[in-house]
Amino acid sequence: MGLRLDIKKLLSQRSSRVKSVEFHPTEPWILAGMYNGQVMIIDYNTSNVIKTFEVTDAPVRAVRWITRKNWIVIGSDDMLIRIINYNTYEKVATMEGHTDYLRCLAVHAEKPFILSSSDDMTVRLWDWEKGFKSIMTFEGHTHYVMSVVFSPKDGNIFATASLDKTIKVWSLNSSVPNFTLEGHSKGVNSVEFYHGGDKPYLVSGSDDKSERTVKVWDYQNKCCLQTLSAHSNNVSAVCFHPDLPLIISAGEDGTIRMWNSGTFRLENTLNYSFERGWSLCYLKGMNVMGFGYDEGTVVIKIGKEEPTMSMDSSGKIVWAKNNEIMSANVKNVEEIKDGERLNLNVKEMGNSEVYAQNLQHSPNGRFVVVCGDGEYTIYTSLAWRNKSYGTALEFVWSLDSNEYAIRESTSIVKIFKSFKEKEILKIPFSAEGLFGGVLLGVKSSNFLCFYDWETCKLIRRIDITAKNVYWSDNNELLTIVSEESFYVLKLNVEEYKLKIDSEISEDGIEESFEFICEVNESVKTGCWNGDCFIFTTNSNKLAYAVGNEVSTISMFDSPFFILGYVAKDARLYLADKDLNLISYSLSLNIISFKSFILRNELNSAFSLLPSISQSDKNILAHFLEKQGLKEKALEISNDEEHCFNLSIQLNKLQVAFELAEKDPSNDSKWRQLADAALSDWNFELAEKALWKSNDFSTLLILYQASGDSNGLLRLAQTAEELNQDNIAFNAYFLTHNHDKIINLLVKSQRFSEAVVYSQSYCPLKLSLVFSKWKSSLPKKIANRIMDPQSNPDQFPHLQTSLNAESWINSQRFSTLSGHHLQNYQSILNSDIHQAAASNTFPSISTVKFSSNVSVQRYQDDLKSTDGRSDNMSLEVNTTGTRDDFLEDLDMENMKLEDINEDNDDF
């Protein structure tokens, strides 16, 4: 059985012929050099072309990043090497020296060196710190030098491949080769070193006539170890994958071939129909590969991001790095902080005979199974002794650690007990995966079947495309993960055991499972803790669900994968693809509390509160709020912000007021309280809150609606002090403080408005205001304005207005309560201006009171000038309505603008 390789295409970008590709080490970019002389930077996540460089009219055959300098280096058929700053497009340098086409470039990982190979049969070494000069030429090949590459283990060693059928290995300090490898029958197009430190290997790809071969070499013993034949045309590029046990080759037959570097078996063949393949590249640590073709660029992802790692219930971790098995124990970590990387004491356990693609502890932690290359081996977890092995596509444990199942093919599943074959389960559909646990799960492309381990009978068929299955610790609950959501079900053990001996339909026992809920989260990895399902998502979120209530624990910048929960530490452990471990605390009491609440067992839930910290109680208060238990949430929370919001929602306004007083500068709280108080008709509390928030606009409406003259006066004075003149103006106007309004307008130097207002409401002030206005104007303009007092014949109604104002002031209408309105309605509706002209003012003595209103009460109302009326008294205008005043004000402003325009002519 071969390696199981999950391959996903990330980029498929059509373009002209791509002769060279290389990945940026940190950004999701691939650099592509093309036969038409262009160089492109492409984002392989979005398929967007980030930048395009018009380099030359000749073909570009080699491109490389020099990211520590923000450069790209380009080799082309015009025999030039160009260095360009890829951020600024600046042409940094152009290097000349080769006398024929440039074929390949290599950049030293640490030193300022570039190697270039050419059709002139030489290799040159360039030093950019010495003015981009060629500091050495390496000669020895007798044909085009097609490839050059530095050794990843020793930066002073490099290898070359040539059409002279040879591979040569060189040192930087010598212009002649250290040795030559011969064995290809035709030209060699590509050469690469093995990345690991355990094998002195090279791999090469050639034009060998009959076989078009890839050869693997031991350069210490200078011999060919293996010849790999599968391409039907020339092999253009070849490499060892830096992380996976793969040799990957690209050929002019349009295919990508993947070979197992341990067994040299052909594992996979890819064909993206982009015509001939010319180049390839890899990115260490990312499992991505890039390919350059006649018709564009392709980027793929090989394998999984999830680390090959397992942890038992006590916190012992084992992981695989290629064939090496390592272990550590989290209990040996002295201090653990949430989200911080753990420093583990690593121990070497031994080696695996196969490349480990999957590790699993048995439920009791005594055994570990290693799966890979279509085989499995069971080891003891402590001594790492081999207990059993076999061939299998998949392996899963039963709840009993002495029982397990393997998938041998798409139709055969074998069950073993005590390492001996117990049963063969013939699957009546195409089995694509296995899931262990309480029941044996077998999935197809669109449904999932559960079987009883003991009888191998079908328990239930569930129509769902399952990605994974997770069983809870109590073996009652399970999570079935699909692409976009997950489902929580409950196993009714007694129900299915009662009916397992009877005839079972093709859908199984209907009563065996009870649907609990569906949660719309895309799960990457997960585990159970009590009634709580903990999971990571494709959006790099760590969260847990109790029922369908999801709570976020943390967000990550990169993917992390759950290893498991250690109950004695109350901590969750996770790892990333680079085997970095982190941990988060997760209290079992919190989970139990939420579980009790969801089961409506309130007494049991609240009995746990004494053992829960206050910070966790605040978290639970939010949970209770979502469940509609707001009173209980208010009882346990000490988060003042949350308590305030709960008090508002529960209409406990006095509690909200006391909480708001602890944060007196928070205007939003006071406004929120004021709105709630107004909705509750609690005007006294609303008034206090509005004053706290300085919400003068709402106070103005409140006082106007309630007829609170004292409140309006207080508001007017405060607003005037804080220069909120519009509020002050309206409040003074509603309380008939015309003198205050005149003073307000004069203070703000709005003299023209003061004159118009005085003419409308208090003509007795007109002369004083007029003189201030006139003195504020330029002399020529002031002389053109006529004074009403000095020219009474030009203002025939002025005296009438003065008489009307004097009579109104003498009657003190502004002190009348609103409940007298109907008694004085006829007087208030009379034309006071006409009465003043004829000196026939209406008599107060003619007013008739209703039976329940006495004259004495009227007189008392006149005396209580500081009293609060039940409703606002009506305003009496000596010359017209308030709308007339505003209209006059607009007209006056227009006149002033005309005067100012005239003033420009002086």
Coordinates of C-alpha atoms in Angstrom, one line a residue, residues 35-265:
Y35 CA 9.7 32.8 -22.2
N36 CA 8.3 36.2 -23.4
G37 CA 10.7 38.1 -21.2
Q38 CA 8.3 39.0 -18.4
V39 CA 8.5 38.2 -14.7
M40 CA 5.4 38.0 -12.6
I41 CA 4.6 37.8 -8.8
I42 CA 1.4 35.9 -8.3
D43 CA -0.6 35.5 -5.1
Y44 CA -1.4 31.8 -5.1
N45 CA -4.2 32.2 -2.4
T46 CA -6.2 34.7 -4.5
S47 CA -4.8 34.1 -8.0
N48 CA -4.1 37.8 -8.3
V49 CA -1.0 39.0 -10.2
I50 CA 0.7 41.2 -7.6
K51 CA 3.4 42.7 -9.9
T52 CA 4.6 42.3 -13.5
F53 CA 8.2 43.2 -14.6
E54 CA 8.9 43.8 -18.3
V55 CA 12.5 42.6 -18.2
T56 CA 13.7 41.9 -21.7
D57 CA 12.7 40.8 -25.2
A58 CA 14.6 37.6 -24.7
P59 CA 13.4 34.5 -22.8
V60 CA 13.8 34.5 -19.0
R61 CA 15.0 31.1 -17.9
A62 CA 15.8 31.6 -14.2
V63 CA 14.3 33.6 -11.4
R64 CA 15.1 33.6 -7.7
W65 CA 14.2 35.6 -4.6
I66 CA 16.7 37.4 -2.4
T67 CA 14.2 38.4 0.2
R68 CA 16.6 39.7 2.8
K69 CA 17.4 42.5 0.3
N70 CA 13.9 42.8 -1.2
W71 CA 15.4 41.7 -4.6
I72 CA 14.7 39.3 -7.3
V73 CA 17.5 38.0 -9.5
I74 CA 16.7 37.2 -13.2
G75 CA 18.7 35.3 -15.8
S76 CA 17.8 35.4 -19.5
D77 CA 18.9 34.6 -23.0
D78 CA 20.5 38.0 -23.6
M79 CA 23.3 36.7 -21.4
L80 CA 22.6 39.2 -18.6
I81 CA 21.8 38.7 -14.9
R82 CA 19.5 41.5 -13.6
I83 CA 18.7 42.3 -10.0
I84 CA 15.5 44.3 -9.3
N85 CA 14.0 45.6 -6.1
Y86 CA 10.5 44.0 -6.2
N87 CA 9.0 46.7 -3.9
T88 CA 10.3 49.8 -5.7
Y89 CA 10.9 48.3 -9.3
E90 CA 14.5 49.8 -9.0
K91 CA 17.0 48.2 -11.2
V92 CA 19.7 47.4 -8.6
A93 CA 22.4 45.8 -10.9
T94 CA 23.0 44.2 -14.3
M95 CA 25.8 41.6 -14.3
E96 CA 27.6 40.6 -17.5
G97 CA 30.1 37.7 -17.9
H98 CA 28.5 34.7 -19.6
T99 CA 28.8 34.4 -23.3
D100 CA 25.7 32.4 -23.9
Y101 CA 22.2 31.8 -22.5
L102 CA 21.6 31.8 -18.7
R103 CA 20.1 28.5 -17.6
C104 CA 19.9 28.4 -13.8
L105 CA 20.5 30.6 -10.7
A106 CA 21.1 29.6 -7.1
V107 CA 21.2 32.1 -4.1
H108 CA 23.3 31.3 -1.0
A109 CA 21.2 31.0 2.2
E110 CA 23.6 33.2 4.2
K111 CA 26.4 34.7 2.2
P112 CA 26.1 37.4 -0.5
F113 CA 26.6 34.9 -3.2
I114 CA 24.8 34.0 -6.4
L115 CA 25.7 31.0 -8.7
S116 CA 24.8 31.1 -12.4
S117 CA 25.0 28.4 -15.0
S118 CA 25.1 28.9 -18.7
D119 CA 25.1 27.4 -22.2
D120 CA 28.8 28.7 -22.3
M121 CA 29.5 25.5 -20.2
T122 CA 30.6 27.5 -17.1
V123 CA 29.3 28.3 -13.7
R124 CA 30.1 31.8 -12.2
L125 CA 30.1 32.9 -8.6
W126 CA 28.9 36.5 -8.0
D127 CA 29.3 38.6 -4.8
W128 CA 26.9 41.5 -4.4
E129 CA 28.9 43.0 -1.6
K130 CA 31.8 43.4 -4.0
G131 CA 30.0 45.4 -6.6
F132 CA 28.1 42.4 -8.1
K133 CA 31.4 41.1 -9.5
S134 CA 32.1 37.6 -10.7
I135 CA 34.7 36.4 -8.2
M136 CA 35.2 32.8 -9.6
T137 CA 34.5 30.7 -12.7
F138 CA 34.0 27.0 -12.5
E139 CA 34.9 25.0 -15.6
G140 CA 34.7 21.3 -16.3
H141 CA 31.5 20.6 -18.2
T142 CA 31.7 20.0 -22.0
H143 CA 28.1 21.0 -22.8
Y144 CA 25.3 23.3 -21.5
V145 CA 25.1 23.6 -17.7
M146 CA 21.4 23.2 -17.2
S147 CA 21.1 23.3 -13.4
V148 CA 23.0 24.5 -10.3
V149 CA 22.1 24.1 -6.6
F150 CA 23.6 24.7 -3.2
S151 CA 23.8 21.9 -0.7
P152 CA 21.2 22.6 2.2
K153 CA 23.6 20.9 4.7
D154 CA 26.9 22.6 3.6
G155 CA 26.8 26.1 2.0
N156 CA 30.3 25.6 0.5
I157 CA 29.1 22.7 -1.6
F158 CA 27.1 22.9 -4.8
A159 CA 26.1 20.5 -7.6
T160 CA 25.6 21.0 -11.3
A161 CA 23.9 19.0 -14.1
S162 CA 24.8 19.3 -17.7
L163 CA 23.8 18.1 -21.2
D164 CA 27.2 16.3 -21.2
K165 CA 25.3 13.5 -19.3
T166 CA 27.1 14.2 -16.0
I167 CA 26.5 15.6 -12.5
K168 CA 29.4 17.3 -10.9
V169 CA 29.8 18.3 -7.2
W170 CA 32.0 21.4 -6.4
S171 CA 33.4 23.4 -3.5
L172 CA 33.2 27.2 -3.6
N173 CA 37.0 27.5 -3.0
S174 CA 38.0 25.4 -6.0
S175 CA 37.3 26.0 -9.7
V176 CA 37.5 22.3 -10.5
P177 CA 34.9 19.7 -9.5
N178 CA 35.3 17.5 -6.4
F179 CA 33.9 14.5 -8.4
T180 CA 31.7 13.6 -11.2
L181 CA 28.7 11.2 -11.3
E182 CA 28.0 9.4 -14.5
G183 CA 25.2 7.1 -15.5
H184 CA 22.7 9.0 -17.6
S185 CA 22.6 8.1 -21.3
K186 CA 21.6 11.6 -22.4
G187 CA 21.7 15.1 -21.1
V188 CA 20.9 15.9 -17.4
N189 CA 18.4 18.8 -16.9
S190 CA 18.1 19.0 -13.2
V191 CA 19.8 18.1 -9.9
E192 CA 18.8 18.5 -6.2
F193 CA 20.2 17.5 -2.8
Y194 CA 18.3 15.5 -0.2
H195 CA 17.3 17.8 2.7
G196 CA 17.7 15.5 5.7
G197 CA 20.9 14.9 7.5
D198 CA 20.7 11.1 7.4
K199 CA 21.2 10.4 3.7
P200 CA 24.0 11.7 1.4
Y201 CA 21.6 11.7 -1.6
L202 CA 21.3 13.6 -4.9
V203 CA 18.4 13.2 -7.4
S204 CA 18.7 14.0 -11.1
G205 CA 16.3 14.2 -14.1
S206 CA 17.4 13.6 -17.7
D207 CA 16.6 13.2 -21.4
D208 CA 17.6 9.6 -21.4
K209 CA 16.3 8.3 -24.7
S210 CA 14.3 5.2 -23.9
E211 CA 13.4 5.7 -20.2
R212 CA 13.4 9.5 -19.5
T213 CA 14.7 8.7 -16.1
V214 CA 15.0 10.1 -12.6
K215 CA 18.1 8.8 -10.8
V216 CA 18.9 8.8 -7.1
W217 CA 22.6 9.0 -6.2
D218 CA 24.7 8.3 -3.1
Y219 CA 27.3 11.0 -3.5
Q220 CA 29.5 9.7 -0.7
N221 CA 29.9 6.3 -2.3
K222 CA 29.5 7.9 -5.8
C223 CA 27.0 5.4 -7.0
C224 CA 23.5 5.3 -8.4
L225 CA 21.0 3.9 -5.9
Q226 CA 17.9 3.8 -8.0
T227 CA 16.6 4.6 -11.4
L228 CA 12.9 5.7 -11.6
S229 CA 11.2 5.4 -15.0
A230 CA 7.7 6.6 -15.7
H231 CA 7.8 9.8 -17.8
S232 CA 7.2 9.4 -21.5
N233 CA 9.2 12.5 -22.4
N234 CA 12.2 14.4 -21.1
V235 CA 12.4 15.1 -17.3
S236 CA 12.8 18.9 -17.0
A237 CA 13.0 19.3 -13.2
V238 CA 13.2 17.1 -10.1
C239 CA 13.6 17.5 -6.3
F240 CA 13.3 15.9 -2.9
H241 CA 10.4 17.3 -0.9
P242 CA 11.9 19.0 2.2
D243 CA 9.2 17.6 4.6
L244 CA 7.5 14.6 3.0
P245 CA 9.1 11.3 1.9
L246 CA 8.7 12.2 -1.8
I247 CA 10.7 12.7 -4.9
I248 CA 8.8 14.9 -7.3
S249 CA 9.6 15.3 -11.0
A250 CA 8.1 17.4 -13.8
G251 CA 8.4 16.4 -17.5
E252 CA 7.8 17.4 -21.0
D253 CA 5.0 14.8 -21.1
G254 CA 2.9 17.2 -19.1
T255 CA 2.9 15.1 -16.0
I256 CA 4.0 15.5 -12.4
R257 CA 5.3 12.2 -10.9
M258 CA 5.5 11.6 -7.1
W259 CA 7.7 8.8 -5.8
N260 CA 8.2 7.5 -2.3
S261 CA 11.8 8.4 -1.4
G262 CA 12.0 5.5 1.0
T263 CA 10.6 2.7 -1.2
F264 CA 11.1 4.5 -4.6
R265 CA 7.6 3.4 -5.5

